[in-house]
Coordinates of C-alpha atoms and ligand atoms in Angstrom, one line a residue:
X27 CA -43.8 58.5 11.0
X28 CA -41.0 57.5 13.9
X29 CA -43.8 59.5 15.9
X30 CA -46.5 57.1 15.5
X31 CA -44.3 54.1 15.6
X32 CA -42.7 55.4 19.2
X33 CA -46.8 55.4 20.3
X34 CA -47.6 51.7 18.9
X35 CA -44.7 50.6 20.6
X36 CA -46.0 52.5 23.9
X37 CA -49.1 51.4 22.8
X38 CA -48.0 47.5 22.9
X39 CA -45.9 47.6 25.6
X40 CA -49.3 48.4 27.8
X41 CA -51.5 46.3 26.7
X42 CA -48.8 43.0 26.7
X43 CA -49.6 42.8 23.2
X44 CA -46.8 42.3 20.0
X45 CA -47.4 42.1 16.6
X46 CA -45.6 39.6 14.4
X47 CA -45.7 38.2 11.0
X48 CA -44.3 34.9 9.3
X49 CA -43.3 35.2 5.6
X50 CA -44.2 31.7 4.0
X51 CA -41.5 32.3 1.9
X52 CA -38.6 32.3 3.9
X53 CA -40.0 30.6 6.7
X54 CA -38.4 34.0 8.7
X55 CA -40.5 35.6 11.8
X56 CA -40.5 39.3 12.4
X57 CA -41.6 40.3 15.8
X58 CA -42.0 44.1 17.0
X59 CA -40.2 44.8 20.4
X60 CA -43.4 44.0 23.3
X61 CA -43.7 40.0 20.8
X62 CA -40.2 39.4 21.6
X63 CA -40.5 40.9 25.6
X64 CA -43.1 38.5 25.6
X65 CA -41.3 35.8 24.3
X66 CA -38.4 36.3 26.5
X67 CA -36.0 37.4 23.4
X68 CA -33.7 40.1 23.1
X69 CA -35.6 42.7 21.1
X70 CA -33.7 42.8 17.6
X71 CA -33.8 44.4 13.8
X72 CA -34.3 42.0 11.3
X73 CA -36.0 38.4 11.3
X74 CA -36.4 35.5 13.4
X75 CA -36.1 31.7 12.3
X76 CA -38.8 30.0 12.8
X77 CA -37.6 27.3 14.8
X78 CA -36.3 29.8 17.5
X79 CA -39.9 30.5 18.1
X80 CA -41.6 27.4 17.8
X81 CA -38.9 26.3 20.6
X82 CA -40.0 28.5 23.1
X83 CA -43.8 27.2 22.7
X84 CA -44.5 24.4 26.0
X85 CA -44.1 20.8 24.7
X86 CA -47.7 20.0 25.8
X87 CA -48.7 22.9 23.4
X88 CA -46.9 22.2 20.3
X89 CA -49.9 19.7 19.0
X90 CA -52.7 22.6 19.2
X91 CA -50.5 25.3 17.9
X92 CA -49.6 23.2 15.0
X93 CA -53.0 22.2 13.6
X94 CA -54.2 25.5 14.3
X95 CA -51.7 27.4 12.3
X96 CA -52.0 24.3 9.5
X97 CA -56.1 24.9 9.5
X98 CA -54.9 28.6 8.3
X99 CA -52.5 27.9 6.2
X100 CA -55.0 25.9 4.3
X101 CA -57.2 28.8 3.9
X102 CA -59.6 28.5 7.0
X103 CA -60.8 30.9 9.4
X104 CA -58.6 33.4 11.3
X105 CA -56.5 31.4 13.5
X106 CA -56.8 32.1 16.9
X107 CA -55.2 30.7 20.1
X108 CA -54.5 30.2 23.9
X109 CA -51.1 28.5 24.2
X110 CA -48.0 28.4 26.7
X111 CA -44.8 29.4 26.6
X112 CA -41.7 29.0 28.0
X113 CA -39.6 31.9 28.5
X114 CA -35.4 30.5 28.2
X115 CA -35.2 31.5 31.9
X116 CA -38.3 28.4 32.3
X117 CA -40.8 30.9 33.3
X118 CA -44.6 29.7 32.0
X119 CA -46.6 32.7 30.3
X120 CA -50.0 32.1 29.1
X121 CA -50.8 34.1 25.3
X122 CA -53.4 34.8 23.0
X123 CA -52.6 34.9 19.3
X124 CA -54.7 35.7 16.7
X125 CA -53.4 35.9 12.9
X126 CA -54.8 35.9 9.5
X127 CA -53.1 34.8 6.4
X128 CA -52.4 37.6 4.0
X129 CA -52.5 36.4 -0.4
X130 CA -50.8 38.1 -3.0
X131 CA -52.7 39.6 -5.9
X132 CA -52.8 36.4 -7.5
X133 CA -54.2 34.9 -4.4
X134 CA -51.4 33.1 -3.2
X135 CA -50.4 33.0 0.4
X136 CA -48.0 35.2 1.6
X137 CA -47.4 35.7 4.8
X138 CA -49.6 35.2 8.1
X139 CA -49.7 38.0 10.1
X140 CA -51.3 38.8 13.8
X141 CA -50.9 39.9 17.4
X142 CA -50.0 37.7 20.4
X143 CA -51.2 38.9 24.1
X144 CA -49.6 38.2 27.2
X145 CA -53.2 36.8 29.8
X146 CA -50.7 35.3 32.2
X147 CA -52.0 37.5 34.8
X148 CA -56.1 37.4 33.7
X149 CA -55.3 33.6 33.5
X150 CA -53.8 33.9 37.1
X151 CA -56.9 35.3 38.4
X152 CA -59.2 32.9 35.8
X153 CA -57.4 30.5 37.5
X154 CA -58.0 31.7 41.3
X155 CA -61.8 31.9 40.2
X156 CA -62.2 28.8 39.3
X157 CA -60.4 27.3 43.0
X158 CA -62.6 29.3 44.5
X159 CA -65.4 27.9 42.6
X160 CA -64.2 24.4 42.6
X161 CA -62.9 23.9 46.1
X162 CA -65.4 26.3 48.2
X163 CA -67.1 24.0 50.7
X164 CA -70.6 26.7 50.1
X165 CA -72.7 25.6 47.1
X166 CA -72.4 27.8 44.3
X167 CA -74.6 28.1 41.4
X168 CA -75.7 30.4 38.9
X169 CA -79.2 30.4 37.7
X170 CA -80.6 32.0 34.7
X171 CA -83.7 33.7 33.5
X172 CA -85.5 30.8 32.7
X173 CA -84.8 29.4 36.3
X174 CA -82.2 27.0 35.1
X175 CA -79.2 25.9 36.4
X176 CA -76.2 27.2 34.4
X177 CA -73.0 26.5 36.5
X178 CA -72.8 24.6 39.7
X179 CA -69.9 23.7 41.8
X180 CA -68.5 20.5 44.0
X181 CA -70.1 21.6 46.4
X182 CA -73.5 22.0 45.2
X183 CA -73.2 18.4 43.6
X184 CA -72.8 17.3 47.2
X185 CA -75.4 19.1 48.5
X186 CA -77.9 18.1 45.9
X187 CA -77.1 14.7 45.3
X188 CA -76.7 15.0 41.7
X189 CA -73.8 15.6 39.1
X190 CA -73.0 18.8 37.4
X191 CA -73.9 17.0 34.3
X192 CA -77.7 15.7 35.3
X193 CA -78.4 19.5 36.9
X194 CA -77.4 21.8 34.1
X195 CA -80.0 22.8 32.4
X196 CA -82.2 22.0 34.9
X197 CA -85.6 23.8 36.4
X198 CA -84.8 24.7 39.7
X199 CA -88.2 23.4 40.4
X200 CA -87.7 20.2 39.1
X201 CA -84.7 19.7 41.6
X202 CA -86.5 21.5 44.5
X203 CA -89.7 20.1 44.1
X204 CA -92.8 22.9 42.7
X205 CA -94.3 23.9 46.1
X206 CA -90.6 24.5 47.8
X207 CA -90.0 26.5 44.2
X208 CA -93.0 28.4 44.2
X209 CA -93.5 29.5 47.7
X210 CA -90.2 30.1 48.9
X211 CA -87.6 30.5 46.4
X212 CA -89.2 31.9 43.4
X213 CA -90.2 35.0 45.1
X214 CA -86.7 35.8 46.5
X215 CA -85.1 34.8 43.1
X216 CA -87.5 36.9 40.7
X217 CA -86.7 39.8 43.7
X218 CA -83.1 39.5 42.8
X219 CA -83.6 39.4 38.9
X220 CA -85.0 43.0 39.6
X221 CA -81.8 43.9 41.0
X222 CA -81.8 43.1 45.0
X223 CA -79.4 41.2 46.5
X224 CA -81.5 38.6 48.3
X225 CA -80.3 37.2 51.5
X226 CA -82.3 34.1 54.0
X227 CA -82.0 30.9 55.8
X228 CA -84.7 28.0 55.9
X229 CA -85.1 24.9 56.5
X230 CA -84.5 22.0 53.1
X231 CA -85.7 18.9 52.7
X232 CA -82.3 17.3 50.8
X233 CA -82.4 13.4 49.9
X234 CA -80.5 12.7 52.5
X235 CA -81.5 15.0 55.4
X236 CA -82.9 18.0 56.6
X237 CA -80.6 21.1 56.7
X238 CA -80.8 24.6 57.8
X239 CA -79.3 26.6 54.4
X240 CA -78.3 30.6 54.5
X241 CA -78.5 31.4 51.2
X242 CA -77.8 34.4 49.3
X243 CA -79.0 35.5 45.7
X244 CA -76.7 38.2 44.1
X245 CA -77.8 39.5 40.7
X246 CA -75.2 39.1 37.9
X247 CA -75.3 41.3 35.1
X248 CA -73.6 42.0 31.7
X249 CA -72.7 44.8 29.9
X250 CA -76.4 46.3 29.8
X251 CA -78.0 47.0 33.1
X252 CA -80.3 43.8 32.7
X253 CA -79.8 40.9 35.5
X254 CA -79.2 38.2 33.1
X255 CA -78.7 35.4 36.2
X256 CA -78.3 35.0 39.7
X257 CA -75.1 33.8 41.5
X258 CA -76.4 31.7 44.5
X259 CA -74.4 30.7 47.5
X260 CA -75.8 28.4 50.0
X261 CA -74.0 28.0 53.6
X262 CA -75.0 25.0 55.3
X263 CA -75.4 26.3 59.4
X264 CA -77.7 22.7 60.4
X265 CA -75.2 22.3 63.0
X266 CA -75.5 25.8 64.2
X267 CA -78.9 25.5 64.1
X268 CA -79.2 22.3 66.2
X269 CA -77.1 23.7 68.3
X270 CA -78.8 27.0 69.0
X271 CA -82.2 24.9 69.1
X272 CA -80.8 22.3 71.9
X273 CA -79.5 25.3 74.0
X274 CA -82.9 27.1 73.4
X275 CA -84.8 23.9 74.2
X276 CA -82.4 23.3 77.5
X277 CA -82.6 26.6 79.0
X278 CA -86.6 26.2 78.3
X279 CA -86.2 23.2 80.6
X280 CA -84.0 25.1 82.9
X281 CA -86.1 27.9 83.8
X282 CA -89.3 25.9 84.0
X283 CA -87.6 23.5 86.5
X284 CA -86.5 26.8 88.7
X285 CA -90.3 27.7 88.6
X286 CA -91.3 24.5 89.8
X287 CA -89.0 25.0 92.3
X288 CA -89.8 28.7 93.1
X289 CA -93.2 27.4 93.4
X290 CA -92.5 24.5 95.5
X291 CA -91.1 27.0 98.2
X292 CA -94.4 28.5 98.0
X293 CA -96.6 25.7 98.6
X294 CA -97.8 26.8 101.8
X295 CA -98.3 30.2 100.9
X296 CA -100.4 29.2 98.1
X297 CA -102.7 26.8 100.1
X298 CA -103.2 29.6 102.1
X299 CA -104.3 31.7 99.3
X300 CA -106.4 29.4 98.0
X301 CA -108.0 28.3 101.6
X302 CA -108.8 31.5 102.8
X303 CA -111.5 32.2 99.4
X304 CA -112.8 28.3 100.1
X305 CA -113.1 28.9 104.1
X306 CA -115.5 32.4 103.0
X307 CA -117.3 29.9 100.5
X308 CA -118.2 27.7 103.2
X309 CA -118.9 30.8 105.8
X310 CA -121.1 32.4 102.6
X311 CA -122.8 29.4 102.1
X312 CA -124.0 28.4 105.7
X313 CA -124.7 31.5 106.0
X314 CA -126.8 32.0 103.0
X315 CA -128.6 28.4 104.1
X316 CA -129.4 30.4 107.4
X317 CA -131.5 33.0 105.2
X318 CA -133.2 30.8 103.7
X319 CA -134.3 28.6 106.5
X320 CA -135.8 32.0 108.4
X321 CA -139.8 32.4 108.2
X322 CA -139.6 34.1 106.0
X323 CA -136.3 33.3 104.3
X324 CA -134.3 36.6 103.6
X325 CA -134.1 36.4 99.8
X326 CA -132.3 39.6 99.6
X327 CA -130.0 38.3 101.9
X328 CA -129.7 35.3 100.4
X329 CA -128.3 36.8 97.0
X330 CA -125.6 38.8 98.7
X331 CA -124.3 35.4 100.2
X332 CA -124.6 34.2 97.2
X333 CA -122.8 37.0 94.9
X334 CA -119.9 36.4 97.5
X335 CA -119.4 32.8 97.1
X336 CA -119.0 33.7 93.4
X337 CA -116.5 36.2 94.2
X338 CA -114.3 33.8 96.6
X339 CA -115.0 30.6 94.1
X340 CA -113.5 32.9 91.1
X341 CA -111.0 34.0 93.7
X342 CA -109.1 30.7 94.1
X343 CA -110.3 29.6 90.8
X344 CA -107.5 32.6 89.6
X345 CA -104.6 31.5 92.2
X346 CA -105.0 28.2 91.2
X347 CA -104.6 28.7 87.2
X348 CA -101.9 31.5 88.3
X349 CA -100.3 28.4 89.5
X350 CA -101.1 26.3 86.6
X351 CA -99.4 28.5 84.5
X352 CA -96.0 28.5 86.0
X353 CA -95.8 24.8 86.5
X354 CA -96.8 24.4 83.0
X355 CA -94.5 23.8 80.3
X356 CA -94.8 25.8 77.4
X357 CA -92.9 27.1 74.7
X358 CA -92.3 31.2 75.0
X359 CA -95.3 32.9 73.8
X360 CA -94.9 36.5 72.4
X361 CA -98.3 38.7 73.6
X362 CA -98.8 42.1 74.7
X363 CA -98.4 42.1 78.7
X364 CA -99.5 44.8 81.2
X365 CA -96.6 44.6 83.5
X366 CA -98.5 45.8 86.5
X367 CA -100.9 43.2 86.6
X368 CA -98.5 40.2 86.4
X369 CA -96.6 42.1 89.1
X370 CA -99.9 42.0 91.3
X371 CA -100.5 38.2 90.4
X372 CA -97.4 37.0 91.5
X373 CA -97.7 39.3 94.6
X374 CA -101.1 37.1 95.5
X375 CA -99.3 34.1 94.9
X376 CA -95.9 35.0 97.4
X377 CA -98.4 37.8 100.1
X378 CA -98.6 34.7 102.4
X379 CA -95.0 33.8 102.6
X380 CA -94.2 37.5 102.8
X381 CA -96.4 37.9 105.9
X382 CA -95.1 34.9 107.3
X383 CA -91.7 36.4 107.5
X384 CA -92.5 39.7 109.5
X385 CA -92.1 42.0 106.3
X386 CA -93.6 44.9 105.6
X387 CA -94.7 44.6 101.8
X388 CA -94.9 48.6 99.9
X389 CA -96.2 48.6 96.5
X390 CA -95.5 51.5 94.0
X391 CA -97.2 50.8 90.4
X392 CA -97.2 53.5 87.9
X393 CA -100.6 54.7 86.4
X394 CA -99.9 54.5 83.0
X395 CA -97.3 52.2 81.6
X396 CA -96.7 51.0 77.9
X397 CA -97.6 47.4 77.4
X398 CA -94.6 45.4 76.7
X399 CA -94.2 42.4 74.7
X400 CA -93.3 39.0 75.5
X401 CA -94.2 36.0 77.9
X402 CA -95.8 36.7 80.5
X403 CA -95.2 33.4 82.6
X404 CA -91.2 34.0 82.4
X405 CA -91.9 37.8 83.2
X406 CA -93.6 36.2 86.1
X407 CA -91.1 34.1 87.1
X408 CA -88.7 36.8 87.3
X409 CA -90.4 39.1 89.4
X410 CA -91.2 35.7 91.6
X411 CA -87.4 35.1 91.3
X412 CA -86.5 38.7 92.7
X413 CA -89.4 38.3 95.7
X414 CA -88.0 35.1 96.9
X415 CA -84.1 36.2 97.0
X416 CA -85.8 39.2 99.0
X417 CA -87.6 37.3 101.3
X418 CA -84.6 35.2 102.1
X419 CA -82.2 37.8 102.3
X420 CA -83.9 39.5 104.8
X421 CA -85.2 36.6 106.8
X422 CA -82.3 36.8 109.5
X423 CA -83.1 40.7 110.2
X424 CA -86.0 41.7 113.4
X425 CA -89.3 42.1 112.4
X426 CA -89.0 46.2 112.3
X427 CA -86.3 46.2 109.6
X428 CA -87.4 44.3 107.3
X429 CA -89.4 46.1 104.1
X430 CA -89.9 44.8 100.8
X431 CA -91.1 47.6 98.4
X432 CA -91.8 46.4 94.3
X433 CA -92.5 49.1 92.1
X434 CA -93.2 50.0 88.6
X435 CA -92.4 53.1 86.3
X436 CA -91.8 54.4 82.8
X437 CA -88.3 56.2 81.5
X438 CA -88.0 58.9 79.1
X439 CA -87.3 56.5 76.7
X440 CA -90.1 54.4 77.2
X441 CA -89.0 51.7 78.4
X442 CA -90.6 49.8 81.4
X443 CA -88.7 49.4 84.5
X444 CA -89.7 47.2 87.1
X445 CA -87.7 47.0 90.8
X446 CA -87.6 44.9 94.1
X447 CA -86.1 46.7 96.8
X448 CA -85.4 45.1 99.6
X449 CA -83.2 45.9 103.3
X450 CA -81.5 43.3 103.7
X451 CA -77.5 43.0 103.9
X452 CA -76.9 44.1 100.3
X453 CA -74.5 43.1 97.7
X454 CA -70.9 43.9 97.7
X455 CA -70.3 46.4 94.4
X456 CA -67.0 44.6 93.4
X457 CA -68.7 41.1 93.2
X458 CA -72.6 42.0 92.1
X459 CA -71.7 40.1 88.9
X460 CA -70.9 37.3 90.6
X461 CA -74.6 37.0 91.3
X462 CA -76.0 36.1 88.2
X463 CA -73.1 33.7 87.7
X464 CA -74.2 30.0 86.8
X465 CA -74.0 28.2 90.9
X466 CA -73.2 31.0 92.6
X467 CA -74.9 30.9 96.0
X468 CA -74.6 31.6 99.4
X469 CA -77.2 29.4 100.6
X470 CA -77.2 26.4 102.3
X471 CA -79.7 24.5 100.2
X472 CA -79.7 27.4 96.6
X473 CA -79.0 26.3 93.5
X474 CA -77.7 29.4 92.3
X475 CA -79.4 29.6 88.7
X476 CA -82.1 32.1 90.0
X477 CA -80.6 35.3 88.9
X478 CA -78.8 33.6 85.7
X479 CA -82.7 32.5 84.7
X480 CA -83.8 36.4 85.1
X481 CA -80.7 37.7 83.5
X482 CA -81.2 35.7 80.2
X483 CA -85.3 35.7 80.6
X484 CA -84.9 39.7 80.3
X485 CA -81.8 39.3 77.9
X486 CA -84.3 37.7 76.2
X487 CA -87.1 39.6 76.0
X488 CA -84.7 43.0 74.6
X489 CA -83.9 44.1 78.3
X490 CA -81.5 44.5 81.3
X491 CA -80.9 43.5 84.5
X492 CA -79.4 44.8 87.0
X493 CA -78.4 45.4 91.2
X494 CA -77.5 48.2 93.2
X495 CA -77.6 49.6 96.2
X496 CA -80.4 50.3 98.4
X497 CA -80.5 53.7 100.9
X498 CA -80.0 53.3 103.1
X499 CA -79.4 49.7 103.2
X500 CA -80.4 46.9 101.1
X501 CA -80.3 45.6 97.5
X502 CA -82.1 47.0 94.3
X503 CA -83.0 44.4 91.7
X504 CA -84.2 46.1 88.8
X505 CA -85.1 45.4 84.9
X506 CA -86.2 47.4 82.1
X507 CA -88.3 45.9 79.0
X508 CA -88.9 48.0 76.0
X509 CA -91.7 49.0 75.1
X510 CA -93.9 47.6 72.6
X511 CA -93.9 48.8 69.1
X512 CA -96.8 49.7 67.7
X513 CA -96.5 50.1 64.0
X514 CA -93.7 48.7 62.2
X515 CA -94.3 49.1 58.9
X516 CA -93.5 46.5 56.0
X517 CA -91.2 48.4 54.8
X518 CA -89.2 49.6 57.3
X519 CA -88.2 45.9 58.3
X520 CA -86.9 44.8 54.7
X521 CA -84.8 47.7 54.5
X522 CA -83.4 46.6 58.3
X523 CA -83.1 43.1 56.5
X524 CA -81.3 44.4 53.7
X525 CA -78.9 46.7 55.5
Ligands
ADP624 N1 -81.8 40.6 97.4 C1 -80.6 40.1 97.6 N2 -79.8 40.6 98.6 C2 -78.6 40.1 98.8 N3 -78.0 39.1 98.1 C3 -78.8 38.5 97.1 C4 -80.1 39.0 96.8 N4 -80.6 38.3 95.8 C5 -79.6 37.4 95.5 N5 -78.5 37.5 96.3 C6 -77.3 36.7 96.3 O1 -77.2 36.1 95.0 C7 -77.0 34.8 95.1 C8 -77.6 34.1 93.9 O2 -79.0 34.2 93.8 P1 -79.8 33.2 92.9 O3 -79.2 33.2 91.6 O4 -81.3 33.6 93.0 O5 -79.6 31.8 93.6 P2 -80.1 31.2 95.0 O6 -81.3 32.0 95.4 O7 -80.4 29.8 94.7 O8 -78.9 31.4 95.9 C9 -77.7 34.4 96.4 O9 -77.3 33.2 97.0 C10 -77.3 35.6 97.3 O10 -76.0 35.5 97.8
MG625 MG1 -82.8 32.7 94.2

């Protein structure tokens, strides 16, 4: 018997729970060893007066306690509890008492006995919850099954525009509108009722503006393995967003104003290319008038002139929409590019300027390359980019010395590398960063936001850029572009998302 009294006491001591029981008699408390701990009174034999106890309950407490006990007393329901007390040291616990009233065999009350708990420290936690909840500047919510709002925080009343009180209860559709509910959030939600966590960011039209909202959908389940709701978190990034669309928008605008640029250098170069097709027009086509005015007109004469006006008229008709192209102002397209050929385009376009300065242009284009994906106007610009800072770095050398070689080629890895070598004086290892440095330049009249352009062009696009050394003089510029993927399945991109 002491045995299994030595255990309940154990017992009580580690689950902050005491027994007690108050004779209606004598109006005397007994309280077992962990009810007094939790009281803050000396453990003791015997009984406890009443009044001993009831002083130790928080003043703001006594009214609750008192009806509840009474409602017992008069033969209700099991009376059952969450008060404070005050320990005679003024430390605050938080308890849980149940107790039932116990009759004699004539049915009169005896005594009430019950347990009290100590929750101080679940109520600590309960309470940490509930800040967390209340002052969290995310909107939280927790949906249920049906697709109604259960619980929503401060935050989500802000977002929303409407009270805690008006959303309860409500269809998310009916506060999202059906379309929004149907197309975008009930498949992510219904994915997260079948156990995913659920993760994306969208644009939502709010009464009062447009914002870019992260959300995430975690699935919340009770005892049995069931999702019963989801606890939703939204994360308003609209300033982010703006942000990262402004920069997007203003480098857009920077690099196309470097093409124009680019290009303007070239304007003589390009009237070149585009004359020389036009003079063989005119040479095919007084020619070809010749044939036709000899008795008898050469017919078969006639059509070769002919076939070669076509030729020259497509000719310019190409430089000319090669040109169109980079003066244009589009936003990035994302299509499957053969790198050689927009490294041959932009050679057409920048052969004249070459020639002009003296050098001596070496091509090297691999046979087979992978495609790679991206836009092919910035990929031009790049190479154009690399041509150009060639072409001037060299344009102080003699005649003899100066070589420009571009050439293409595939690594191990797949990945496409493109390079513009060039003889010139080089870049100095220790400061080739420098380079692609916003304004660096050592020009009289560069801007300096060439090789920054290229650099975030190739960033862009999943690549690298980068200098070195030429043998046995010169600068290498070189990128490398992955290359393209060809099948990514559907599934292998949601588990990418998810991890
Ligand atoms: N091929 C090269 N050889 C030597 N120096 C180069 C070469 N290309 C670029 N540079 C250096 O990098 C600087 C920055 O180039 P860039 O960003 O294109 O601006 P810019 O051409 O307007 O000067 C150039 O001024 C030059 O000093
Ligand atoms: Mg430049």
């Amino acid at each position: 018997m002491r045995r299994r009294e030595e255990l309940l006491e154990q017992a009580q001591r580690i689950a902050h729970v005491g027994y007690w029981e108050r004779d209606l008699r004598t109006e005397r408390i007994t309280f077992s060893d962990e009810a007094c701990r939790i009281f803050g009174l000396a453990p003791r034999e015997g009984t406890i007066a009443i009044e001993e106890v009831t002083e130790r309950l928080h003043p703001e407490d006594r009214a609750i306690w008192r009806s509840a006990v009474a409602h017992t007393l008069r033969g209700g329901s099991r009376c059952d509890l969450d008060y404070r007390i005050v320990r005679p040291d003024g430390e605050v616990r938080f308890v849980h008492s149940q107790g039932d009233l116990t009759r004699d065999a004539s049915g009169r009350p005896l005594s009430l006995f019950g347990a009290v708990q100590d929750v101080t420290d679940l109520k600590r936690a309960e309470h940490l919850t509930q800040l967390v909840f209340e002052r969290s500047p995310d909107a939280i919510c927790i949906i249920g099954r049906d697709y109604r709002y259960q619980r929503v925080n401060p935050g989500f009343e802000r977002i929303s525009g409407r009270s805690a009180k008006d959303v309860i209860g409500m269809h998310v559709a009916d506060v999202l509108g059906t379309t929004v509910f149907e197309q975008t959030v009930k498949p992510k939600q219904d994915r997260c009722f079948a156990g995913e966590e659920v993760r994306y960011a969208d644009w939502f039209t709010y009464p009062d503006a447009r914002r870019y909202i992260s959300i995430s959908h975690s699935p919340l389940r009770s005892k049995s393995d069931r999702v019963e709701a989801i606890l939703a978190i939204f994360h308003d990034l609209t300033d982010y967003a703006l942000a990262s669309e402004a920069l997007r928008s203003a480098q857009a605008e920077l690099a196309h104003a470097n093409r124009v640029a680019t290009t303007g250098q070239l304007t003589a170069s390009i009237a070149h290319e585009v004359n020389q097709p036009i003079a063989a027009v005119i040479m095919n086509a007084q020619a070809a008038l010749r044939w036709l005015g000899a008795d008898p007109p050469n017919l078969q004469e006639v059509r070769q002139s002919l076939d070669l006006i076509v030729d020259n008229g497509a000719r310019a008709g190409e430089v000319v929409s090669g040109i169109r192209g980079l003066l244009k102002k589009a936003p990035p397209r994302k299509n499957s590019i053969d790198i050689n050929s927009a490294v041959l385009d932009v050679i057409v376009l920048t052969r004249s300027e070459v020639l002009k300065h003296g050098l001596f242009l070496q091509t090297d284009l691999a046979k087979s390359l992978p495609l790679v994906e991206g836009d092919r106007i910035q990929l031009q610009q790049v190479i154009l980019n690399l041509i150009m800072n060639a072409v001037d770095a060299m344009s102080s050398l003699a005649n003899d010395a100066k070589e420009l070689r571009i050439s293409t080629s595939s690594d191990a890895s797949d990945r496409v590398l493109v390079s513009v070598q060039d003889t010139g004086p080089g870049v100095d290892p220790n400061t080739a960063d420098r380079l692609f440095e916003a304004f660096y330049t050592t020009k009289p009249d560069g801007m300096g936001m060439g090789l920054v352009i290229c650099r975030s062009i190739i960033e862009a696009h999943g690549g690298r850029l980068w200098v070195t050394a030429n043998e046995p003089r010169g600068a290498v510029f070189q990128f490398s572009l992955p290359a393209k993927q060809h099948d990514v399945s559907g599934d292998g991109q949601r588990h990418a998302l998810a991890a």
